[in-house]
Amino acid sequence: MSDPLVALVDLDAFFAQIEQLENPQYRGKPVIIGGRPGGRGVVATASYEARTFGVHSAMPTNTAYRLCPDGIFLRGDMAKYSDYSRRIFEALHDVTPVVEKASVDEFYLDLSGMEKLSGSAKEIGTRCKAVIKEATGLTCSIGIGPNRLIAKLASEYRKPDGLTVVSKNQINRFLDALPLKAMRGIGPKTLKRIAKLNVETIGQLRERYTLSELQQAVGERTGSNLYHQSRGSYPERSATHRPRHSVSKETTFSEDISDPQQLKQIMQKLAFMWRVH
Ligand SMILES: [Mg+2]
């Protein structure tokens, strides 16, 4: 069985990017989706231009308006964004048979075993970016790693239009410099609680504390969560991540095929059919 390999594809400022794509007059401008100022809405997505004013998602629209009064405020069109999301899903499905939609703009791909068929992780990631661009005109950031946690953190490492691959033996080095708040499930409240640990990076946390010390300091569950995440693992709950055992599928060729390119295409098609049935 091949080593697990997971990708997270995350569209860059998804709603805002779609509006900028469809409305050229919005390009290069701060676009804020999530209701108009004066209401009680919150920001769903802010374009990268809007983020330079300090605007971010989940912020009350009124606060966003104070920070960025010249911004373009739009209510947004969920039906349209869902349609883009469906097209992205379909495009990714042409690259790999196992795609899981985690949210409207995030997709986990199980790439385990694909490297033999479809090239290196980096090549597969590049191909994902290309098919999304071709199907929708949009850019995304992709993280690839041995599990979902690493894929997610890697997708956040370089944005927008990023592609970061972290292999199994690079995990610790990749985590070392990341701030504690990069970890999953560590919100502002937990961050305050773990301030007493007096560490800033995931690497420091891993080096300085044992599991029981962490659990004593911040509680059993959070302590265990920190301990495992700082070693690159996190409880996972999805079908996309189940280990893939051997897959068997037969086909009969009407004539002998020796062209490697043609064989590769057939293998990919079989892998795809396996997912469908
Ligand atoms: Mg996104």
Short mmCIF file of C-alpha atoms and ligand atoms in Angstrom, two decimals:
data_model
loop_
_atom_site.label_atom_id
_atom_site.label_comp_id
_atom_site.label_asym_id
_atom_site.label_seq_id
_atom_site.Cartn_x
_atom_site.Cartn_y
_atom_site.Cartn_z
CA MET A 1 0.00 0.00 0.00
CA SER A 2 1.29 3.43 -0.87
CA ASP A 3 1.86 6.17 1.67
CA PRO A 4 -1.09 8.44 2.29
CA LEU A 5 -0.98 11.69 0.34
CA VAL A 6 -3.62 14.38 0.78
CA ALA A 7 -4.15 17.73 -0.92
CA LEU A 8 -6.24 20.65 0.24
CA VAL A 9 -7.37 22.97 -2.53
CA ASP A 10 -8.50 26.33 -1.17
CA LEU A 11 -9.83 29.01 -3.50
CA ASP A 12 -8.29 32.43 -2.91
CA ALA A 13 -10.80 34.95 -1.49
CA PHE A 14 -13.42 32.91 -3.34
CA PHE A 15 -16.54 35.13 -3.48
CA ALA A 16 -14.51 38.30 -3.98
CA GLN A 17 -12.37 36.73 -6.68
CA ILE A 18 -15.49 35.63 -8.59
CA GLU A 19 -16.90 39.17 -8.47
CA GLN A 20 -13.58 40.59 -9.66
CA LEU A 21 -13.47 38.04 -12.45
CA GLU A 22 -16.98 38.82 -13.65
CA ASN A 23 -16.75 42.58 -13.11
CA PRO A 24 -13.44 43.90 -14.46
CA GLN A 25 -14.15 47.31 -12.90
CA TYR A 26 -13.71 45.69 -9.44
CA ARG A 27 -10.25 44.32 -10.18
CA GLY A 28 -7.45 45.72 -8.05
CA LYS A 29 -10.05 47.24 -5.71
CA PRO A 30 -11.17 46.34 -2.19
CA VAL A 31 -14.25 44.13 -2.64
CA ILE A 32 -16.19 43.07 0.44
CA ILE A 33 -18.93 40.45 0.25
CA GLY A 34 -21.47 40.16 3.03
CA GLY A 35 -24.18 42.74 3.05
CA ARG A 36 -24.15 46.47 2.79
CA PRO A 37 -22.99 48.83 5.53
CA GLY A 38 -25.78 49.89 7.86
CA GLY A 39 -27.12 46.39 8.31
CA ARG A 40 -26.08 43.85 10.88
CA GLY A 41 -24.29 41.50 8.50
CA VAL A 42 -20.77 40.16 8.74
CA VAL A 43 -18.10 39.96 6.08
CA ALA A 44 -18.18 36.63 4.23
CA THR A 45 -15.11 37.29 2.07
CA ALA A 46 -12.77 40.23 1.61
CA SER A 47 -10.58 40.59 -1.46
CA TYR A 48 -6.83 40.78 -0.88
CA GLU A 49 -7.01 44.53 -1.55
CA ALA A 50 -9.61 44.88 1.23
CA ARG A 51 -7.46 42.83 3.61
CA THR A 52 -4.72 45.44 3.44
CA PHE A 53 -7.20 47.77 5.22
CA GLY A 54 -7.56 45.21 8.02
CA VAL A 55 -10.87 43.85 6.75
CA HIS A 56 -11.34 40.10 7.26
CA SER A 57 -14.12 37.53 7.18
CA ALA A 58 -16.51 37.25 10.14
CA MET A 59 -15.96 40.96 10.91
CA PRO A 60 -19.18 43.03 11.22
CA THR A 61 -19.81 44.80 7.91
CA ASN A 62 -20.07 48.11 9.75
CA THR A 63 -16.57 47.71 11.14
CA ALA A 64 -15.34 46.85 7.63
CA TYR A 65 -16.99 50.04 6.35
CA ARG A 66 -15.22 52.12 8.99
CA LEU A 67 -11.86 50.62 8.00
CA CYS A 68 -12.48 50.82 4.29
CA PRO A 69 -15.16 53.39 3.40
CA ASP A 70 -14.25 53.35 -0.30
CA GLY A 71 -14.63 49.58 -0.52
CA ILE A 72 -17.08 47.94 -2.90
CA PHE A 73 -19.67 46.30 -0.65
CA LEU A 74 -21.73 43.52 -2.22
CA ARG A 75 -24.45 41.29 -0.87
CA GLY A 76 -23.11 38.30 -2.78
CA ASP A 77 -24.86 35.63 -4.79
CA MET A 78 -24.68 32.18 -3.19
CA ALA A 79 -26.34 30.43 -6.12
CA LYS A 80 -23.65 31.75 -8.43
CA TYR A 81 -20.83 30.82 -6.03
CA SER A 82 -22.25 27.31 -5.62
CA ASP A 83 -22.24 26.91 -9.37
CA TYR A 84 -18.55 27.84 -9.49
CA SER A 85 -17.95 25.40 -6.64
CA ARG A 86 -19.62 22.58 -8.57
CA ARG A 87 -17.51 23.32 -11.65
CA ILE A 88 -14.35 23.25 -9.54
CA PHE A 89 -15.38 19.91 -8.03
CA GLU A 90 -15.90 18.46 -11.48
CA ALA A 91 -12.59 19.81 -12.78
CA LEU A 92 -10.73 18.29 -9.80
CA HIS A 93 -12.53 15.02 -10.38
CA ASP A 94 -10.79 14.76 -13.72
CA VAL A 95 -7.44 14.88 -11.95
CA THR A 96 -8.14 12.44 -9.13
CA PRO A 97 -11.06 10.12 -8.41
CA VAL A 98 -11.39 10.91 -4.69
CA VAL A 99 -12.50 14.49 -4.10
CA GLU A 100 -14.30 15.62 -0.98
CA LYS A 101 -15.93 19.00 -0.73
CA ALA A 102 -15.10 20.38 2.72
CA SER A 103 -16.87 23.70 2.12
CA VAL A 104 -17.96 25.80 -0.82
CA ASP A 105 -14.34 26.76 -1.54
CA GLU A 106 -12.28 23.94 -0.04
CA PHE A 107 -11.69 20.47 -1.42
CA TYR A 108 -9.69 17.58 -0.01
CA LEU A 109 -8.19 15.19 -2.53
CA ASP A 110 -6.85 11.75 -1.75
CA LEU A 111 -3.74 11.45 -3.89
CA SER A 112 -2.44 8.26 -2.28
CA GLY A 113 -0.81 6.07 -4.89
CA MET A 114 -1.28 8.67 -7.62
CA GLU A 115 2.34 9.70 -7.77
CA LYS A 116 3.17 6.53 -9.64
CA LEU A 117 0.53 7.26 -12.24
CA SER A 118 0.36 10.99 -12.54
CA GLY A 119 3.74 12.43 -11.64
CA SER A 120 5.09 14.05 -8.49
CA ALA A 121 2.90 15.72 -5.87
CA LYS A 122 4.04 19.06 -7.21
CA GLU A 123 3.05 18.11 -10.75
CA ILE A 124 -0.38 16.91 -9.60
CA GLY A 125 -0.86 20.15 -7.65
CA THR A 126 0.14 22.21 -10.66
CA ARG A 127 -2.35 20.27 -12.75
CA CYS A 128 -5.14 20.94 -10.21
CA LYS A 129 -4.42 24.66 -10.41
CA ALA A 130 -4.46 24.52 -14.20
CA VAL A 131 -7.78 22.68 -14.50
CA ILE A 132 -9.46 25.06 -12.06
CA LYS A 133 -8.11 28.03 -13.94
CA GLU A 134 -9.31 26.57 -17.21
CA ALA A 135 -12.78 25.66 -15.91
CA THR A 136 -13.44 28.89 -14.01
CA GLY A 137 -10.66 31.45 -14.47
CA LEU A 138 -9.97 31.38 -10.71
CA THR A 139 -6.77 30.90 -8.71
CA CYS A 140 -6.39 28.72 -5.63
CA SER A 141 -3.79 27.80 -3.05
CA ILE A 142 -2.91 24.15 -2.57
CA GLY A 143 -1.22 22.30 0.26
CA ILE A 144 -0.09 18.70 -0.13
CA GLY A 145 1.10 16.45 2.68
CA PRO A 146 0.82 13.03 4.35
CA ASN A 147 -2.43 13.94 6.15
CA ARG A 148 -5.18 16.56 6.29
CA LEU A 149 -3.56 18.63 8.99
CA ILE A 150 -0.35 19.09 7.05
CA ALA A 151 -2.25 19.64 3.78
CA LYS A 152 -4.36 22.35 5.44
CA LEU A 153 -1.40 24.11 7.07
CA ALA A 154 0.56 23.87 3.82
CA SER A 155 -2.32 25.44 1.87
CA GLU A 156 -2.17 28.40 4.24
CA TYR A 157 1.58 28.71 3.98
CA ARG A 158 1.67 30.61 0.71
CA LYS A 159 -1.33 32.57 -0.56
CA PRO A 160 -2.70 33.59 -2.98
CA ASP A 161 -1.95 31.24 -5.87
CA GLY A 162 0.39 29.10 -3.74
CA LEU A 163 1.46 25.49 -3.95
CA THR A 164 3.28 23.95 -1.00
CA VAL A 165 4.28 20.31 -0.74
CA VAL A 166 5.42 18.92 2.63
CA SER A 167 6.72 15.37 2.58
CA LYS A 168 6.73 13.03 5.57
CA ASN A 169 10.33 13.76 6.49
CA GLN A 170 9.82 17.53 6.22
CA ILE A 171 6.91 17.69 8.69
CA ASN A 172 8.83 18.83 11.76
CA ARG A 173 10.87 21.35 9.86
CA PHE A 174 7.71 22.77 8.29
CA LEU A 175 5.90 23.01 11.64
CA ASP A 176 8.86 24.41 13.58
CA ALA A 177 8.50 28.03 12.54
CA LEU A 178 4.70 28.22 12.49
CA PRO A 179 2.99 30.22 15.25
CA LEU A 180 0.77 28.33 17.71
CA LYS A 181 -2.31 29.97 16.29
CA ALA A 182 -1.75 28.19 12.98
CA MET A 183 -2.86 24.94 14.66
CA ARG A 184 -6.38 23.58 14.19
CA GLY A 185 -8.97 24.21 16.86
CA ILE A 186 -6.89 26.83 18.64
CA GLY A 187 -9.12 29.88 18.89
CA PRO A 188 -8.44 33.16 20.70
CA LYS A 189 -9.71 31.72 24.00
CA THR A 190 -7.42 28.69 23.92
CA LEU A 191 -4.56 30.92 22.79
CA LYS A 192 -4.99 32.97 25.94
CA ARG A 193 -5.01 29.81 28.05
CA ILE A 194 -1.85 28.50 26.48
CA ALA A 195 -0.01 31.82 26.78
CA LYS A 196 1.36 30.58 30.11
CA LEU A 197 3.32 27.91 28.29
CA ASN A 198 5.56 30.73 27.14
CA VAL A 199 6.21 29.37 23.68
CA GLU A 200 5.63 31.08 20.38
CA THR A 201 6.15 28.44 17.75
CA ILE A 202 4.99 24.89 17.24
CA GLY A 203 8.64 23.77 17.27
CA GLN A 204 9.26 25.26 20.72
CA LEU A 205 6.14 23.60 22.05
CA ARG A 206 7.25 20.20 20.77
CA GLU A 207 10.75 20.56 22.15
CA ARG A 208 9.90 21.88 25.60
CA TYR A 209 6.87 19.94 26.83
CA THR A 210 5.92 16.33 27.38
CA LEU A 211 2.36 15.16 26.88
CA SER A 212 1.60 15.04 30.59
CA GLU A 213 3.10 18.49 31.20
CA LEU A 214 0.89 19.93 28.48
CA GLN A 215 -2.19 18.20 29.83
CA GLN A 216 -1.45 19.44 33.32
CA ALA A 217 -0.99 22.99 32.09
CA VAL A 218 -3.95 23.38 29.75
CA GLY A 219 -6.24 20.43 30.34
CA GLU A 220 -6.33 16.90 29.04
CA ARG A 221 -8.00 17.47 25.70
CA THR A 222 -6.26 20.65 24.61
CA GLY A 223 -2.95 19.30 25.91
CA SER A 224 -3.29 16.15 23.87
CA ASN A 225 -4.41 18.14 20.83
CA LEU A 226 -1.34 20.41 21.06
CA TYR A 227 0.97 17.48 21.61
CA HIS A 228 -0.20 15.54 18.57
CA GLN A 229 -0.51 18.53 16.26
CA SER A 230 3.02 19.65 17.06
CA ARG A 231 4.08 16.23 15.73
CA GLY A 232 2.01 16.62 12.60
CA SER A 233 -1.03 14.53 13.45
CA TYR A 234 -4.60 15.39 14.21
CA PRO A 235 -7.70 13.25 14.67
CA GLU A 236 -9.29 12.88 11.26
CA ARG A 237 -12.82 12.00 10.56
CA SER A 238 -13.29 11.57 6.92
CA ALA A 239 -13.81 8.95 4.33
CA THR A 240 -11.29 10.64 2.07
CA HIS A 241 -8.60 9.62 4.46
CA ARG A 242 -9.40 5.95 4.87
CA PRO A 243 -6.43 3.84 3.85
CA ARG A 244 -6.77 2.61 0.33
CA HIS A 245 -6.19 -1.10 0.07
CA SER A 246 -5.46 -2.70 -3.20
CA VAL A 247 -7.93 -1.93 -5.90
CA SER A 248 -8.76 -4.41 -8.55
CA LYS A 249 -10.33 -3.66 -11.84
CA GLU A 250 -10.01 -5.51 -15.08
CA THR A 251 -10.18 -4.52 -18.63
CA THR A 252 -9.41 -6.37 -21.82
CA PHE A 253 -7.55 -4.67 -24.59
CA SER A 254 -8.58 -5.45 -28.13
CA GLU A 255 -4.96 -5.29 -29.12
CA ASP A 256 -1.76 -5.28 -27.14
CA ILE A 257 -0.82 -1.86 -25.86
CA SER A 258 2.81 -0.98 -25.38
CA ASP A 259 2.70 2.80 -25.56
CA PRO A 260 3.35 3.98 -21.98
CA GLN A 261 1.35 7.17 -22.48
CA GLN A 262 -1.67 5.20 -23.63
CA LEU A 263 -1.32 2.71 -20.76
CA LYS A 264 -1.15 5.56 -18.32
CA GLN A 265 -4.37 6.99 -19.64
CA ILE A 266 -6.09 3.64 -19.30
CA MET A 267 -4.82 3.23 -15.74
CA GLN A 268 -6.15 6.64 -14.83
CA LYS A 269 -9.49 5.82 -16.34
CA LEU A 270 -9.67 2.57 -14.39
CA ALA A 271 -8.80 4.36 -11.19
CA PHE A 272 -11.57 6.79 -11.97
CA MET A 273 -14.09 4.04 -12.68
CA TRP A 274 -13.21 2.41 -9.41
CA ARG A 275 -14.39 5.54 -7.63
CA VAL A 276 -17.64 5.71 -9.58
CA HIS A 277 -18.80 2.13 -8.98
MG MG B 1 -10.70 30.08 0.70
#
